Short mmCIF file of C-alpha atoms in Angstrom, two decimals:
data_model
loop_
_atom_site.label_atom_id
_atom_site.label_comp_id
_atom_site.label_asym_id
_atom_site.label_seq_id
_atom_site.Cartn_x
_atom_site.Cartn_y
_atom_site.Cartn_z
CA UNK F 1 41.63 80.79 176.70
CA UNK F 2 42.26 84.48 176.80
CA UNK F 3 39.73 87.17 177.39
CA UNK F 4 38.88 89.72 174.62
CA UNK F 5 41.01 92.65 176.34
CA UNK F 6 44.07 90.54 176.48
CA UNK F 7 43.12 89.01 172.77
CA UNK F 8 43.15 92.99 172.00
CA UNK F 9 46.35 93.94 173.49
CA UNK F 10 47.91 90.48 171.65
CA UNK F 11 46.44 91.60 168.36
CA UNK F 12 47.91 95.04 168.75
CA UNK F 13 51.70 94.37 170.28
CA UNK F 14 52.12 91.10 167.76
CA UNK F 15 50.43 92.63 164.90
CA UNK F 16 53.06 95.37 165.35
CA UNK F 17 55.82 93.76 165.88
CA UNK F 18 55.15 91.13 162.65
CA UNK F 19 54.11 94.17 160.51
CA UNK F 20 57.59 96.27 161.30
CA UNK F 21 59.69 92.28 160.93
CA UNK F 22 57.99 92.24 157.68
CA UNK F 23 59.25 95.57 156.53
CA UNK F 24 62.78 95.75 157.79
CA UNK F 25 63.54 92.20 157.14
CA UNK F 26 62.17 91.21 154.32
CA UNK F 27 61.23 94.70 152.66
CA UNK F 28 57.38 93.60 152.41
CA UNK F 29 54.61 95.87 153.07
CA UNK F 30 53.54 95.28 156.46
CA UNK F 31 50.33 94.18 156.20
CA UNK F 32 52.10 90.86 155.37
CA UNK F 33 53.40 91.03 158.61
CA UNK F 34 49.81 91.69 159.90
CA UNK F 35 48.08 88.48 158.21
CA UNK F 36 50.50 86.35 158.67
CA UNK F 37 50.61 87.03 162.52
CA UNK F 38 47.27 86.56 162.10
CA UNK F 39 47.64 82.81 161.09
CA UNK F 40 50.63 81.83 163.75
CA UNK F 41 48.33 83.10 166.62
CA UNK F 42 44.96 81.40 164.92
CA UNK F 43 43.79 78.29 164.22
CA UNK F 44 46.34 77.37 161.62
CA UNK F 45 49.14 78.20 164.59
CA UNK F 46 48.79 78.25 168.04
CA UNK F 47 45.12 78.91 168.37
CA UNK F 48 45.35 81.93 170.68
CA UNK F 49 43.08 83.33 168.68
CA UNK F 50 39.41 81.43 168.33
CA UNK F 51 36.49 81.64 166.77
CA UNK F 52 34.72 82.88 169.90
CA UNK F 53 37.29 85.48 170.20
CA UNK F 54 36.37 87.19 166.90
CA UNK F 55 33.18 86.72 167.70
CA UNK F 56 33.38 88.54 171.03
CA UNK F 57 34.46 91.99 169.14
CA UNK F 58 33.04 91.81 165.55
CA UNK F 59 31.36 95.03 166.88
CA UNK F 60 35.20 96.48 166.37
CA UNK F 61 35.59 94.81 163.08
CA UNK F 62 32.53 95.83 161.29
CA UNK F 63 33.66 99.44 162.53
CA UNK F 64 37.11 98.76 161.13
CA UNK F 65 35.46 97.84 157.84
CA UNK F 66 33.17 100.63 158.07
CA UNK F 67 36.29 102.81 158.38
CA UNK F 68 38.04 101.37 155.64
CA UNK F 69 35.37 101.77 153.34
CA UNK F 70 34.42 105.20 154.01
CA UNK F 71 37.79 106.22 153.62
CA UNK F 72 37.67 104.43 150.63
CA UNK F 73 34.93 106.39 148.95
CA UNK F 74 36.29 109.80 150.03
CA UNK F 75 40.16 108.84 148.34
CA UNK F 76 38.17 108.64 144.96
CA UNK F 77 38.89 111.98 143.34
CA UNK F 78 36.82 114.70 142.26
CA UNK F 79 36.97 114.55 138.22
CA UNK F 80 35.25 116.44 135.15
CA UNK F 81 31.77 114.46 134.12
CA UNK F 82 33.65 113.20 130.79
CA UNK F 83 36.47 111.77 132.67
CA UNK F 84 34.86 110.38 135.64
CA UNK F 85 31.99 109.14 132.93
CA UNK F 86 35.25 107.25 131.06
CA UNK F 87 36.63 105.58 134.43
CA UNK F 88 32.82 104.19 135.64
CA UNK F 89 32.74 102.60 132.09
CA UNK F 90 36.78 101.11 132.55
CA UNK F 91 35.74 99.99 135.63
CA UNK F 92 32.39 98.18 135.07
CA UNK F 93 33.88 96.71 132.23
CA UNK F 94 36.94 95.50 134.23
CA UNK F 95 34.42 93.97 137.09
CA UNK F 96 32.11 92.22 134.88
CA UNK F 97 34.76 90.83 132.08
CA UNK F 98 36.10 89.20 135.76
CA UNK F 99 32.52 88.53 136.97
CA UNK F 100 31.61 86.50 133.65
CA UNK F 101 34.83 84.72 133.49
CA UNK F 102 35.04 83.65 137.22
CA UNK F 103 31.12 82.29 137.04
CA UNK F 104 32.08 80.47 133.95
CA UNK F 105 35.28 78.85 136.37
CA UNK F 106 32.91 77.57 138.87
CA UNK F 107 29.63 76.95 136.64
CA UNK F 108 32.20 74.61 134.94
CA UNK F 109 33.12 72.76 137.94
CA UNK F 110 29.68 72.41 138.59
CA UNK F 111 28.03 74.40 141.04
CA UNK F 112 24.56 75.85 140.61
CA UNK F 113 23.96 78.77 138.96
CA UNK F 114 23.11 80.72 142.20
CA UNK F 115 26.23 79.77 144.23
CA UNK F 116 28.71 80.22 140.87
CA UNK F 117 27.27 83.94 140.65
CA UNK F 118 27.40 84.66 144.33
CA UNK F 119 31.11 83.38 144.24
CA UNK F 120 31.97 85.67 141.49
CA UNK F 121 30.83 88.47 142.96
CA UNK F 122 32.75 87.68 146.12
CA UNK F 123 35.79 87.26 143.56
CA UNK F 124 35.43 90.87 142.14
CA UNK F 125 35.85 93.10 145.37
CA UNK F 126 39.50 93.85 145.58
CA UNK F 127 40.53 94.81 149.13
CA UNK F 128 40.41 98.16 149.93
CA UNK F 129 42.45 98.00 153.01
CA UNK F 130 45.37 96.24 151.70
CA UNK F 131 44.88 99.20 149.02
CA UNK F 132 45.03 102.16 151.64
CA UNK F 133 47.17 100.61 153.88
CA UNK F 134 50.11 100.14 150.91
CA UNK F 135 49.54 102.80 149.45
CA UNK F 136 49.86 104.84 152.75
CA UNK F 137 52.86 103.12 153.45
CA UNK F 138 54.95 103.89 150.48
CA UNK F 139 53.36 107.26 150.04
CA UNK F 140 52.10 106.66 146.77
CA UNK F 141 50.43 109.68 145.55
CA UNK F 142 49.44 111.03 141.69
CA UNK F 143 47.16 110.46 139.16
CA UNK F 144 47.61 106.63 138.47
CA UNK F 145 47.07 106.14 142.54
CA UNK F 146 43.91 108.07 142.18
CA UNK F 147 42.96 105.55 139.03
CA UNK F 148 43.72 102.62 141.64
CA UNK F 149 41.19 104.08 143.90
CA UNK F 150 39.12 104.44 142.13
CA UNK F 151 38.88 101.58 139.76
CA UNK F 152 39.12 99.80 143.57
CA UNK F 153 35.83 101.66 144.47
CA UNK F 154 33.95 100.44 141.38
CA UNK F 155 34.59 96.82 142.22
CA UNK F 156 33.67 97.22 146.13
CA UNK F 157 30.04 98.51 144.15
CA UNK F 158 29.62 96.25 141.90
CA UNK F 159 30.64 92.99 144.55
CA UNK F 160 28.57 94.70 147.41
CA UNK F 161 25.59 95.24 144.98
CA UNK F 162 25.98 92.09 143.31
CA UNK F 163 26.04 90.19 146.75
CA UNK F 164 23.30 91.99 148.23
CA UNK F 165 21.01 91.52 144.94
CA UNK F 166 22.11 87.41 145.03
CA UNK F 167 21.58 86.72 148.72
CA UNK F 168 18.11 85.96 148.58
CA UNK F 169 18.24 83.50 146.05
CA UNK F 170 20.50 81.63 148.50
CA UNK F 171 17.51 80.71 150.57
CA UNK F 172 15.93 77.35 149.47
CA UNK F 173 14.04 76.97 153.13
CA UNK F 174 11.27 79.45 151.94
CA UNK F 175 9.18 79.52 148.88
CA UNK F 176 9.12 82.94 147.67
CA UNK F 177 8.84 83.81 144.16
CA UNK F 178 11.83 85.43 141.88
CA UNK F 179 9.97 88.31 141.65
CA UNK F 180 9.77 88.65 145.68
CA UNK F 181 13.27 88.05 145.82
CA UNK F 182 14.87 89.96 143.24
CA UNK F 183 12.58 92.84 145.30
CA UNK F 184 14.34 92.16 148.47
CA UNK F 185 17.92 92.50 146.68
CA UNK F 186 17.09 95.20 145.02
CA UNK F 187 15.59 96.86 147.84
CA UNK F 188 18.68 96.39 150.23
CA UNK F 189 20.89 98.01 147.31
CA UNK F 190 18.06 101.09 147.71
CA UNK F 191 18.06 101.23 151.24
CA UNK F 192 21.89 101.15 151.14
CA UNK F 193 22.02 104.29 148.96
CA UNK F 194 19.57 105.94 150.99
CA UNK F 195 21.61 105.51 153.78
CA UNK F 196 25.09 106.49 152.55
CA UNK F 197 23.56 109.64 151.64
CA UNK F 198 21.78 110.45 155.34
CA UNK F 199 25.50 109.78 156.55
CA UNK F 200 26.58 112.13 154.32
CA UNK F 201 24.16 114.54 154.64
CA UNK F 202 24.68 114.55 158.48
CA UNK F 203 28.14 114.71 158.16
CA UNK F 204 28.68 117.61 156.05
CA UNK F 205 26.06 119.63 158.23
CA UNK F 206 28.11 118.98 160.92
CA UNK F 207 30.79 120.42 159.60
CA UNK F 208 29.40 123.34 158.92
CA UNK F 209 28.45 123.87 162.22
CA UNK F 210 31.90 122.46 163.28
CA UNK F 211 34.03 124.36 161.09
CA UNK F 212 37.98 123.30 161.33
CA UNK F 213 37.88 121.35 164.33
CA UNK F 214 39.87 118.18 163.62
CA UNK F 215 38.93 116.35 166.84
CA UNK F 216 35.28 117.15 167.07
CA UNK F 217 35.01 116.30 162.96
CA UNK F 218 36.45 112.86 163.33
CA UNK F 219 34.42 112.26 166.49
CA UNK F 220 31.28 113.04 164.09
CA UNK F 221 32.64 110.98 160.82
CA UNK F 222 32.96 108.00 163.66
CA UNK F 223 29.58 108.51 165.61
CA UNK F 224 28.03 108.67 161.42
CA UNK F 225 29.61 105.19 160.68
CA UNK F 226 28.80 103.58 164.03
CA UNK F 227 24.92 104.58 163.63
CA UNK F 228 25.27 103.96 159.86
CA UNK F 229 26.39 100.30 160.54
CA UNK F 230 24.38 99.99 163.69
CA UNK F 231 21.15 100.74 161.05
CA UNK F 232 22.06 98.64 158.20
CA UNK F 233 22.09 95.61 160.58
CA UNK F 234 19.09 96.68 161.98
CA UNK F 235 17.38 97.06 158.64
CA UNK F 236 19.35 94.20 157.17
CA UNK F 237 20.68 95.84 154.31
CA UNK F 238 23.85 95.67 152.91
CA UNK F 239 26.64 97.11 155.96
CA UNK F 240 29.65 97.74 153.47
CA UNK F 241 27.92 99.10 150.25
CA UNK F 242 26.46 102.49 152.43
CA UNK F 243 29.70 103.16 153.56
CA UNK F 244 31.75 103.43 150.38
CA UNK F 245 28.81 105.76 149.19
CA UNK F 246 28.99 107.49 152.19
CA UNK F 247 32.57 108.80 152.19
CA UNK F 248 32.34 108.89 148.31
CA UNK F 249 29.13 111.64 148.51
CA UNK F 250 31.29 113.75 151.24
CA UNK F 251 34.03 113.83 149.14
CA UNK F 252 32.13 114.77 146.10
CA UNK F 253 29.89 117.28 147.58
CA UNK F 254 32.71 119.09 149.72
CA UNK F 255 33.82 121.08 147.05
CA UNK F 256 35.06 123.99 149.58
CA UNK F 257 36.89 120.95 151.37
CA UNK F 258 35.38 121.70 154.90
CA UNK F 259 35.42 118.21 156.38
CA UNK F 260 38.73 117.07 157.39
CA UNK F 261 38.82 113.31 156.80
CA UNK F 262 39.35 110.59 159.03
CA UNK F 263 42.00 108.04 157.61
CA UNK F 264 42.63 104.90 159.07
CA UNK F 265 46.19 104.78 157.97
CA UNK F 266 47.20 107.15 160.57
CA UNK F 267 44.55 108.67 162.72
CA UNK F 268 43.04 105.28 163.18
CA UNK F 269 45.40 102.38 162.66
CA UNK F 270 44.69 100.44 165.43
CA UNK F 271 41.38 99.36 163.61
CA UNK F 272 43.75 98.66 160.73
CA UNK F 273 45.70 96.33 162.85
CA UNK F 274 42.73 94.18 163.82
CA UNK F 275 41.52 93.31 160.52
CA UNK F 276 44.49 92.39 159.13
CA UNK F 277 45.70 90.16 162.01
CA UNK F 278 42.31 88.64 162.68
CA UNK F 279 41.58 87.96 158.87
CA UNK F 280 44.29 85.79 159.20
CA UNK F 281 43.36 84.23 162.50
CA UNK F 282 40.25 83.71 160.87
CA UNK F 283 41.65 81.50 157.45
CA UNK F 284 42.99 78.51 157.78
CA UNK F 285 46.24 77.76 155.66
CA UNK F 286 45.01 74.01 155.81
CA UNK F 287 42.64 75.16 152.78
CA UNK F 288 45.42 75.92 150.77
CA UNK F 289 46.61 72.49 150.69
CA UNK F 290 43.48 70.98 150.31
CA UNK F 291 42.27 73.16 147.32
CA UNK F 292 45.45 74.97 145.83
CA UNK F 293 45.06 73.55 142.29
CA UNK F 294 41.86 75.41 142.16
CA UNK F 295 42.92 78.70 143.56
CA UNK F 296 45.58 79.04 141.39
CA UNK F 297 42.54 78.33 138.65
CA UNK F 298 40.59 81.51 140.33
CA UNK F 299 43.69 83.71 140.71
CA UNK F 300 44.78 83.44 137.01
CA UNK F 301 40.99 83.54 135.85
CA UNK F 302 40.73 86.91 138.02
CA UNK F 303 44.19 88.19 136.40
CA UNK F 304 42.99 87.44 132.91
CA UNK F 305 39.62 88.96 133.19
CA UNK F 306 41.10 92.26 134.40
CA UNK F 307 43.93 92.18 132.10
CA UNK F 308 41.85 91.99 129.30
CA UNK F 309 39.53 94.58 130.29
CA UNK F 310 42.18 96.99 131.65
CA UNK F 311 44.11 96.68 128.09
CA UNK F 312 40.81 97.57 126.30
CA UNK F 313 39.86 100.15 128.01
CA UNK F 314 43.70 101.31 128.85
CA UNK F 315 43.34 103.82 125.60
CA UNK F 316 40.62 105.25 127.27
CA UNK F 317 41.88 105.90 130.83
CA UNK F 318 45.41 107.34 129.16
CA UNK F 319 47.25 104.35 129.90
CA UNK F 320 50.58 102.75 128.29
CA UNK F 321 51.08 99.08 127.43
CA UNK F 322 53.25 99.06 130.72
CA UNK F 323 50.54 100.79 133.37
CA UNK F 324 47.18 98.28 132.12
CA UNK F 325 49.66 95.60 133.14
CA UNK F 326 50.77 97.71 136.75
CA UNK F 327 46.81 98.63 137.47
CA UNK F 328 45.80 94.97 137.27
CA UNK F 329 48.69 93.88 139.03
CA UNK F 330 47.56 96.67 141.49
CA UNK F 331 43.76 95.09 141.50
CA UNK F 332 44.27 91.87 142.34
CA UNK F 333 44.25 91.91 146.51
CA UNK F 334 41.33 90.04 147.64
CA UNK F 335 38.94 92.51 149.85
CA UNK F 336 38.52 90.60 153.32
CA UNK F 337 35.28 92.19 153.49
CA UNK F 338 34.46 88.90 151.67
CA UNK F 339 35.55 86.78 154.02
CA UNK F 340 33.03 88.48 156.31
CA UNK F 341 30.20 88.26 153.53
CA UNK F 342 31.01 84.90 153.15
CA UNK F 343 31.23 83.84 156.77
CA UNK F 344 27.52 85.89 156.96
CA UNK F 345 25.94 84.09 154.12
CA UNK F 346 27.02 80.98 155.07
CA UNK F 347 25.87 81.19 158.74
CA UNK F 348 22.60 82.15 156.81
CA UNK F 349 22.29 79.63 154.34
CA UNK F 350 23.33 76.15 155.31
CA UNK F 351 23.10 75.13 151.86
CA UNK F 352 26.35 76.89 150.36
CA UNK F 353 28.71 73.85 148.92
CA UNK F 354 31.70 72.76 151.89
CA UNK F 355 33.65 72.68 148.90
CA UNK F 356 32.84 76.38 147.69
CA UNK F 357 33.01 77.56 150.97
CA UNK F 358 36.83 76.00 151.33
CA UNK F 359 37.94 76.97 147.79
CA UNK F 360 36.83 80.64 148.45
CA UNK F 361 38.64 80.71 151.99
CA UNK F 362 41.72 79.27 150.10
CA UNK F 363 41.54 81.90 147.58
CA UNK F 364 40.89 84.99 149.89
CA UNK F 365 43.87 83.70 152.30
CA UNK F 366 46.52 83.35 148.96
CA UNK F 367 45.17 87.28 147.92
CA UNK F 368 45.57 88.41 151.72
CA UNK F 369 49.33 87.25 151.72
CA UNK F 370 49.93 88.03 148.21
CA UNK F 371 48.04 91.10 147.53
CA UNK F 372 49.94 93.63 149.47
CA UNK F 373 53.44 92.70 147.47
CA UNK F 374 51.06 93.46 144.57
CA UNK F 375 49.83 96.41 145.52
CA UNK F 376 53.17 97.86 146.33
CA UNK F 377 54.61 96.62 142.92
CA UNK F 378 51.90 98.66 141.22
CA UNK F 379 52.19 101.98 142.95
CA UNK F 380 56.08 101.62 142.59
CA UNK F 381 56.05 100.67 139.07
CA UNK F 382 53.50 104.38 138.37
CA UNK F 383 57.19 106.00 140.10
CA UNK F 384 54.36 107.31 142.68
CA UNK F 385 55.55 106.17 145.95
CA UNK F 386 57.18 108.85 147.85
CA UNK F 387 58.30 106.74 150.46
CA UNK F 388 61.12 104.02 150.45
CA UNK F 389 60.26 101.29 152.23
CA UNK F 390 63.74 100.74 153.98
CA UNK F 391 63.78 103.17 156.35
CA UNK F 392 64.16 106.83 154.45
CA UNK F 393 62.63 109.49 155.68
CA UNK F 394 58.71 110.54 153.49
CA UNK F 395 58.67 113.10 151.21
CA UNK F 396 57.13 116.28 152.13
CA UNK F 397 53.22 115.63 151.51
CA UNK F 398 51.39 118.88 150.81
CA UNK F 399 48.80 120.71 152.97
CA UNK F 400 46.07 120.26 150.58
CA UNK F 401 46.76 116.33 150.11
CA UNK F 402 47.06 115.70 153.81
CA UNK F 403 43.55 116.98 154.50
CA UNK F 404 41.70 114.91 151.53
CA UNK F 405 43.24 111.47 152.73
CA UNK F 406 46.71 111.72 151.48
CA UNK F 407 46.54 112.56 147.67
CA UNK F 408 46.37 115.31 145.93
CA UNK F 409 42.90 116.76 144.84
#
């Protein structure tokens, strides 16, 4: 057994030194290298990494989430009302064509209606840190990268709100009414709103009274997600949903672009590290044997539900034959943030199927290796990544698009 400061030094120097092997060896993004460290030093390897370890600093991993979402939110790009109005309806039609299809997957194999739902909501959120951490890699920026984000964003919502509104009809132990529980879903979404916007709020008064000051504005943007996660897990609301809407409203509102963004891709990549490598510590490749007939079932069922949506609604969004196919190859990483909602719900609620439970953890450790390869085939098939992954020097970015997260406005 190790103690949590050596387990964080370990997930630091290896998660370095697997991400960098996994770029200059084998030319994949590195957070390959980062999950798959993750496995050799967890249970599926050498067990250096244990269940009580995670445990010990899921403080630092629901800020690392936290992070990642909020950055999230604020990389969605300002847009006119008819465009941005066009992309919300691409994107809730890409979410629930998956949605319906993925229920339908595990309605037919027989779970209840309740689980099958929950599990397709899990299904839709596609991860935004592979997403940002690719992306930043390979320096994608333009106007299809900004479509990713977004289109990203709008599945985070609609899994996050969709999770939060099914939880309570998880609960067999008590005997409240539908009525009383579709209240307590639908009041978590509300709170979580609520909150996003005081973080918001706070945070753009601060930088007001902060002006320019890069140091003192990302010491603020952290202190507003620390208290903003510290009071959704007080409240017991929904700790991912008020985070994408709180870097989404500060983006949004800052029209005269006064806050200077944190990103997690460079100013804080250390939490980047950790949830990479201990998502992988976390999975256990045995699943994958056990239930890989299946997860090949949900992957393709997830491809063909966004491929269908993405090619009807590919007229709308501008979009050749060619770039429906690269966005939903570019959607399919599966968030880790539902390994944590699972892991949550099922410490909650007993009931939740062994087999559901291992068929999910199968399908988010397959996304977690394959999604990054994904996501870098997308941005480099838009001929937006600025950056060659062998060793090049970047391309200049712009002023403007280093201070709003690395893409242009």
């Amino acid at each position: 057994m190790i103690n949590s400061i050596q387990l964080f030094g370990l997930v630091l120097l290896g998660g370095l030194a697997a991400g960098e092997a996994s770029r200059r060896l084998f030319s994949l993004p590195r957070t390959t290298g980062f999950v798959v460290f993750g496995l050799l030093a967890g249970s599926s390897g050498l067990n250096w990494i244990t269940a009580f370890h995670i445990e010990s600093i899921q403080l630092i991993i629901d800020l690392a989430l936290g992070l990642i979402l909020f950055e999230l939110g604020y990389l969605v790009p300002r847009s006119t009302a008819g465009a941005g109005r066009q992309r919300l309806l691409a994107g809730l039609g890409i979410a629930l064509t998956c949605g319906l299809l993925t229920f339908a997957l595990f309605a037919y194999w027989g779970f209840s209606t309740g689980s099958a739902l929950f599990a397709a909501a899990l299904c839709l959120a596609t991860s935004p840190a592979i997403t940002i951490a690719t992306c930043s890699d390979v320096g994608a920026r333009g106007e299809r990268t900004d479509l990713l984000y977004t289109m990203v964003a709008i599945n985070g919502c609609v899994a996050f709100s969709g999770v939060a509104l099914l939880t309570p009809f998880l609960n067999d132990s008590e005997a409240a009414g539908t009525l009383a529980r579709l209240g307590e879903g639908l009041g978590s979404i509300i709170g979580s709103l609520i909150l996003g916007g005081a973080c918001a709020g706070l945070v753009l008064l601060g930088a007001e009274k902060l002006e320019k000051q890069t140091e003192h504005q990302h010491l603020l943007i952290l202190g507003c997600i620390v208290l903003g996660v510290g009071t959704a897990i007080h409240l017991e609301v929904s700790v991912f949903l008020p985070m994408l809407i709180f870097g989404f409203l500060v983006r949004s509102i800052d029209r005269e672009r006064k806050v200077i963004a944190l990103r997690i891709a460079s100013d804080a990549r250390v939490f980047l590290v950790i949830t990479f490598v201990l998502a992988g510590a976390a999975l256990d490749i045995a699943y994958l044997g056990d239930y890989w007939p299946e997860v090949l079932l949900i992957a393709l069922t997830r491809l063909a539900g966004q491929l269908l949506a993405s090619a009807l609604a590919g007229k709308r969004l501008g979009l050749s034959l060619r770039e429906r196919g690269l966005l939903t190859v570019g959607l399919q990483p599966m968030s880790s943030v539902a390994l944590v909602l699972l892991a949550n719900t099922q410490m909650l609620y007993s009931g939740l199927d062994p087999k559901l439970v291992g068929m999910l953890l199968a399908t988010i450790l397959l996304m977690q290796l394959c999604g990054p390869l994904a996501t870098q085939t997308a941005i480099k098939g838009f001929g937006e990544a600025s950056k060659l992954i062998l060793g090049r020097p970047p391309a200049k970015v712009p002023e403007a698009a280093k201070s709003h997260g690395g893409t242009a406005p």
